[in-house]
mmCIF file with all atom_site columns, C-alpha atoms and ligand atoms in Angstrom:
data_model
loop_
_atom_site.group_PDB
_atom_site.id
_atom_site.type_symbol
_atom_site.label_atom_id
_atom_site.label_alt_id
_atom_site.label_comp_id
_atom_site.label_asym_id
_atom_site.label_entity_id
_atom_site.label_seq_id
_atom_site.pdbx_PDB_ins_code
_atom_site.Cartn_x
_atom_site.Cartn_y
_atom_site.Cartn_z
_atom_site.occupancy
_atom_site.B_iso_or_equiv
_atom_site.pdbx_formal_charge
_atom_site.auth_seq_id
_atom_site.auth_comp_id
_atom_site.auth_asym_id
_atom_site.auth_atom_id
_atom_site.pdbx_PDB_model_num
ATOM   1   C  CA  . MET A 1 1   ? 0.007   0.000  -0.002  1.00 90.00 ? 1   MET A CA  1
ATOM   2   C  CA  . GLU A 1 2   ? 1.373   3.373  -1.031  1.00 94.00 ? 2   GLU A CA  1
ATOM   3   C  CA  . THR A 1 3   ? 0.198   6.183  1.197   1.00 96.00 ? 3   THR A CA  1
ATOM   4   C  CA  . LEU A 1 4   ? 0.295   9.829  0.213   1.00 96.00 ? 4   LEU A CA  1
ATOM   5   C  CA  . PHE A 1 5   ? -0.567  12.795 2.347   1.00 97.00 ? 5   PHE A CA  1
ATOM   6   C  CA  . GLU A 1 6   ? -1.544  15.891 0.449   1.00 95.00 ? 6   GLU A CA  1
ATOM   7   C  CA  . LYS A 1 7   ? -0.439  19.334 1.611   1.00 95.00 ? 7   LYS A CA  1
ATOM   8   C  CA  . ALA A 1 8   ? -3.905  20.368 2.724   1.00 94.00 ? 8   ALA A CA  1
ATOM   9   C  CA  . PHE A 1 9   ? -4.155  17.270 4.907   1.00 96.00 ? 9   PHE A CA  1
ATOM   10  C  CA  . VAL A 1 10  ? -0.800  17.846 6.571   1.00 97.00 ? 10  VAL A CA  1
ATOM   11  C  CA  . LYS A 1 11  ? -1.658  21.491 7.146   1.00 96.00 ? 11  LYS A CA  1
ATOM   12  C  CA  . ALA A 1 12  ? -5.039  20.601 8.642   1.00 95.00 ? 12  ALA A CA  1
ATOM   13  C  CA  . LEU A 1 13  ? -3.436  18.015 10.910  1.00 95.00 ? 13  LEU A CA  1
ATOM   14  C  CA  . ARG A 1 14  ? -1.097  20.690 12.215  1.00 96.00 ? 14  ARG A CA  1
ATOM   15  C  CA  . LYS A 1 15  ? -4.056  22.973 12.850  1.00 94.00 ? 15  LYS A CA  1
ATOM   16  C  CA  . HIS A 1 16  ? -6.005  20.264 14.663  1.00 93.00 ? 16  HIS A CA  1
ATOM   17  C  CA  . SER A 1 17  ? -3.033  18.787 16.496  1.00 93.00 ? 17  SER A CA  1
ATOM   18  C  CA  . GLY A 1 18  ? -5.203  18.195 19.572  1.00 94.00 ? 18  GLY A CA  1
ATOM   19  C  CA  . ILE A 1 19  ? -6.723  15.141 17.905  1.00 94.00 ? 19  ILE A CA  1
ATOM   20  C  CA  . LYS A 1 20  ? -3.548  13.979 16.186  1.00 95.00 ? 20  LYS A CA  1
ATOM   21  C  CA  . ASN A 1 21  ? -3.642  10.576 17.881  1.00 96.00 ? 21  ASN A CA  1
ATOM   22  C  CA  . GLN A 1 22  ? -7.234  9.958  16.898  1.00 96.00 ? 22  GLN A CA  1
ATOM   23  C  CA  . VAL A 1 23  ? -6.453  10.917 13.324  1.00 97.00 ? 23  VAL A CA  1
ATOM   24  C  CA  . GLU A 1 24  ? -3.419  8.655  13.214  1.00 96.00 ? 24  GLU A CA  1
ATOM   25  C  CA  . ASN A 1 25  ? -5.475  5.740  14.485  1.00 96.00 ? 25  ASN A CA  1
ATOM   26  C  CA  . LYS A 1 26  ? -8.086  6.307  11.815  1.00 97.00 ? 26  LYS A CA  1
ATOM   27  C  CA  . VAL A 1 27  ? -5.436  6.612  9.117   1.00 97.00 ? 27  VAL A CA  1
ATOM   28  C  CA  . ARG A 1 28  ? -4.057  3.242  10.201  1.00 97.00 ? 28  ARG A CA  1
ATOM   29  C  CA  . MET A 1 29  ? -7.525  1.677  10.109  1.00 97.00 ? 29  MET A CA  1
ATOM   30  C  CA  . ILE A 1 30  ? -8.215  3.134  6.675   1.00 98.00 ? 30  ILE A CA  1
ATOM   31  C  CA  . MET A 1 31  ? -4.939  1.679  5.423   1.00 97.00 ? 31  MET A CA  1
ATOM   32  C  CA  . GLU A 1 32  ? -6.090  -1.746 6.587   1.00 96.00 ? 32  GLU A CA  1
ATOM   33  C  CA  . HIS A 1 33  ? -9.642  -1.511 5.253   1.00 96.00 ? 33  HIS A CA  1
ATOM   34  C  CA  . PRO A 1 34  ? -9.857  1.342  2.733   1.00 96.00 ? 34  PRO A CA  1
ATOM   35  C  CA  . LEU A 1 35  ? -13.331 0.506  1.519   1.00 94.00 ? 35  LEU A CA  1
ATOM   36  C  CA  . ALA A 1 36  ? -14.955 -0.682 4.736   1.00 95.00 ? 36  ALA A CA  1
ATOM   37  C  CA  . MET A 1 37  ? -13.875 2.432  6.637   1.00 95.00 ? 37  MET A CA  1
ATOM   38  C  CA  . GLY A 1 38  ? -15.101 5.033  4.198   1.00 95.00 ? 38  GLY A CA  1
ATOM   39  C  CA  . GLU A 1 39  ? -18.316 6.314  2.824   1.00 94.00 ? 39  GLU A CA  1
ATOM   40  C  CA  . PRO A 1 40  ? -18.233 7.185  -0.890  1.00 91.00 ? 40  PRO A CA  1
ATOM   41  C  CA  . LEU A 1 41  ? -19.060 10.780 -1.671  1.00 89.00 ? 41  LEU A CA  1
ATOM   42  C  CA  . LYS A 1 42  ? -21.185 11.939 -4.563  1.00 82.00 ? 42  LYS A CA  1
ATOM   43  C  CA  . GLY A 1 43  ? -21.450 14.854 -6.972  1.00 79.00 ? 43  GLY A CA  1
ATOM   44  C  CA  . ASN A 1 44  ? -18.343 16.973 -7.268  1.00 77.00 ? 44  ASN A CA  1
ATOM   45  C  CA  . PHE A 1 45  ? -16.642 14.648 -4.827  1.00 83.00 ? 45  PHE A CA  1
ATOM   46  C  CA  . ARG A 1 46  ? -17.412 11.472 -6.685  1.00 82.00 ? 46  ARG A CA  1
ATOM   47  C  CA  . GLY A 1 47  ? -14.654 8.945  -6.078  1.00 86.00 ? 47  GLY A CA  1
ATOM   48  C  CA  . PHE A 1 48  ? -13.674 10.446 -2.748  1.00 92.00 ? 48  PHE A CA  1
ATOM   49  C  CA  . TYR A 1 49  ? -14.328 8.729  0.551   1.00 94.00 ? 49  TYR A CA  1
ATOM   50  C  CA  . SER A 1 50  ? -15.024 10.234 3.924   1.00 95.00 ? 50  SER A CA  1
ATOM   51  C  CA  . CYS A 1 51  ? -14.377 8.684  7.310   1.00 96.00 ? 51  CYS A CA  1
ATOM   52  C  CA  . PRO A 1 52  ? -15.422 10.310 10.583  1.00 95.00 ? 52  PRO A CA  1
ATOM   53  C  CA  . VAL A 1 53  ? -12.724 10.875 13.195  1.00 95.00 ? 53  VAL A CA  1
ATOM   54  C  CA  . LYS A 1 54  ? -15.210 12.130 15.720  1.00 89.00 ? 54  LYS A CA  1
ATOM   55  C  CA  . LYS A 1 55  ? -18.596 13.821 15.537  1.00 85.00 ? 55  LYS A CA  1
ATOM   56  C  CA  . SER A 1 56  ? -18.761 16.142 12.500  1.00 85.00 ? 56  SER A CA  1
ATOM   57  C  CA  . PHE A 1 57  ? -15.039 15.828 11.901  1.00 92.00 ? 57  PHE A CA  1
ATOM   58  C  CA  . ILE A 1 58  ? -13.920 13.866 8.862   1.00 95.00 ? 58  ILE A CA  1
ATOM   59  C  CA  . ILE A 1 59  ? -10.989 12.615 6.863   1.00 96.00 ? 59  ILE A CA  1
ATOM   60  C  CA  . ILE A 1 60  ? -11.358 12.742 3.095   1.00 95.00 ? 60  ILE A CA  1
ATOM   61  C  CA  . TYR A 1 61  ? -9.296  10.343 1.024   1.00 96.00 ? 61  TYR A CA  1
ATOM   62  C  CA  . LEU A 1 62  ? -8.961  8.638  -2.316  1.00 95.00 ? 62  LEU A CA  1
ATOM   63  C  CA  . TYR A 1 63  ? -8.257  4.980  -2.957  1.00 94.00 ? 63  TYR A CA  1
ATOM   64  C  CA  . CYS A 1 64  ? -6.906  4.521  -6.462  1.00 92.00 ? 64  CYS A CA  1
ATOM   65  C  CA  . ARG A 1 65  ? -8.254  1.008  -6.882  1.00 91.00 ? 65  ARG A CA  1
ATOM   66  C  CA  . ALA A 1 66  ? -11.715 2.493  -6.362  1.00 89.00 ? 66  ALA A CA  1
ATOM   67  C  CA  . CYS A 1 67  ? -10.955 5.417  -8.689  1.00 87.00 ? 67  CYS A CA  1
ATOM   68  C  CA  . ARG A 1 68  ? -10.502 2.810  -11.401 1.00 84.00 ? 68  ARG A CA  1
ATOM   69  C  CA  . THR A 1 69  ? -13.073 0.156  -10.691 1.00 79.00 ? 69  THR A CA  1
ATOM   70  C  CA  . LYS A 1 70  ? -15.725 2.826  -10.855 1.00 64.00 ? 70  LYS A CA  1
ATOM   71  C  CA  . GLY A 1 71  ? -14.645 3.307  -14.456 1.00 63.00 ? 71  GLY A CA  1
ATOM   72  C  CA  . ASP A 1 72  ? -14.994 7.018  -14.101 1.00 56.00 ? 72  ASP A CA  1
ATOM   73  C  CA  . HIS A 1 73  ? -11.437 7.933  -13.230 1.00 48.00 ? 73  HIS A CA  1
ATOM   74  C  CA  . GLU A 1 74  ? -11.682 10.575 -15.926 1.00 58.00 ? 74  GLU A CA  1
ATOM   75  C  CA  . ILE A 1 75  ? -13.935 12.608 -13.697 1.00 64.00 ? 75  ILE A CA  1
ATOM   76  C  CA  . VAL A 1 76  ? -12.630 11.567 -10.309 1.00 75.00 ? 76  VAL A CA  1
ATOM   77  C  CA  . ALA A 1 77  ? -10.503 14.525 -9.238  1.00 81.00 ? 77  ALA A CA  1
ATOM   78  C  CA  . CYS A 1 78  ? -7.556  12.304 -8.383  1.00 87.00 ? 78  CYS A CA  1
ATOM   79  C  CA  . SER A 1 79  ? -4.567  14.148 -9.775  1.00 84.00 ? 79  SER A CA  1
ATOM   80  C  CA  . ASP A 1 80  ? -1.833  11.969 -11.322 1.00 87.00 ? 80  ASP A CA  1
ATOM   81  C  CA  . CYS A 1 81  ? -3.934  8.876  -10.605 1.00 88.00 ? 81  CYS A CA  1
ATOM   82  C  CA  . SER A 1 82  ? -2.402  6.985  -13.524 1.00 86.00 ? 82  SER A CA  1
ATOM   83  C  CA  . GLU A 1 83  ? 1.078   7.415  -12.078 1.00 91.00 ? 83  GLU A CA  1
ATOM   84  C  CA  . HIS A 1 84  ? 0.213   5.387  -9.014  1.00 92.00 ? 84  HIS A CA  1
ATOM   85  C  CA  . GLU A 1 85  ? -0.531  1.751  -8.354  1.00 93.00 ? 85  GLU A CA  1
ATOM   86  C  CA  . ASN A 1 86  ? -3.994  0.455  -7.551  1.00 92.00 ? 86  ASN A CA  1
ATOM   87  C  CA  . GLU A 1 87  ? -3.030  0.108  -3.925  1.00 95.00 ? 87  GLU A CA  1
ATOM   88  C  CA  . THR A 1 88  ? -2.537  3.812  -3.346  1.00 96.00 ? 88  THR A CA  1
ATOM   89  C  CA  . LEU A 1 89  ? -4.257  5.818  -0.656  1.00 97.00 ? 89  LEU A CA  1
ATOM   90  C  CA  . LYS A 1 90  ? -4.260  9.593  -0.809  1.00 96.00 ? 90  LYS A CA  1
ATOM   91  C  CA  . PHE A 1 91  ? -5.257  11.479 2.272   1.00 97.00 ? 91  PHE A CA  1
ATOM   92  C  CA  . VAL A 1 92  ? -6.694  14.660 0.859   1.00 95.00 ? 92  VAL A CA  1
ATOM   93  C  CA  . LEU A 1 93  ? -8.202  16.681 3.663   1.00 93.00 ? 93  LEU A CA  1
ATOM   94  C  CA  . LEU A 1 94  ? -9.195  16.663 7.276   1.00 94.00 ? 94  LEU A CA  1
ATOM   95  C  CA  . GLY A 1 95  ? -11.527 18.901 9.192   1.00 91.00 ? 95  GLY A CA  1
ATOM   96  C  CA  . PRO A 1 96  ? -14.940 19.744 10.550  1.00 88.00 ? 96  PRO A CA  1
ATOM   97  C  CA  . HIS A 1 97  ? -17.615 18.450 8.220   1.00 80.00 ? 97  HIS A CA  1
ATOM   98  C  CA  . ASP A 1 98  ? -18.589 21.841 6.752   1.00 76.00 ? 98  ASP A CA  1
ATOM   99  C  CA  . GLU A 1 99  ? -15.039 23.043 6.280   1.00 71.00 ? 99  GLU A CA  1
ATOM   100 C  CA  . ALA A 1 100 ? -13.923 19.856 4.585   1.00 70.00 ? 100 ALA A CA  1
ATOM   101 C  CA  . TYR A 1 101 ? -16.591 20.122 1.918   1.00 69.00 ? 101 TYR A CA  1
ATOM   102 C  CA  . GLY A 1 102 ? -15.453 23.611 1.066   1.00 60.00 ? 102 GLY A CA  1
ATOM   103 C  CA  . ILE A 1 103 ? -12.340 22.335 -0.729  1.00 51.00 ? 103 ILE A CA  1
HETATM 104 ZN ZN1 . ZN  B 2 .   ? -6.698  7.650  -7.972  1.00 67.59 ? 201 ZN  B ZN1 1
#
C-alpha cells in the first residue's frame, strides 16, 4: 500500500493537532480496510471517501483502486492517478464536516 498525504491534509493536521492521535489511528484503520472504513461521496466529490474521526469531523481520502473500478477515473479529481498503483491511498483533507466540503 502506497500512502500519500496531500499538503492540505498535513496542514489541517497541524491545525487540529489536539486530535492527532485519533487521526493517526483512523489513518491506520483506513490503510487496513480502505473501503470498509469510508463512505463514498457523490457529486463533485465522486470517487472520494469520507471517514469520521469524531462527531462532524472527517478525513477525506482517495483509494486509487476504487478510482478505477468505478470506471469514471476521468472525472474523479484524483490528480496523477495513472502514475500510481492500484493500492494507493491519498489522504486529501481533514476537518470539521462543513469546512472539509469547502475544498
Ligand atoms: Zn486515484
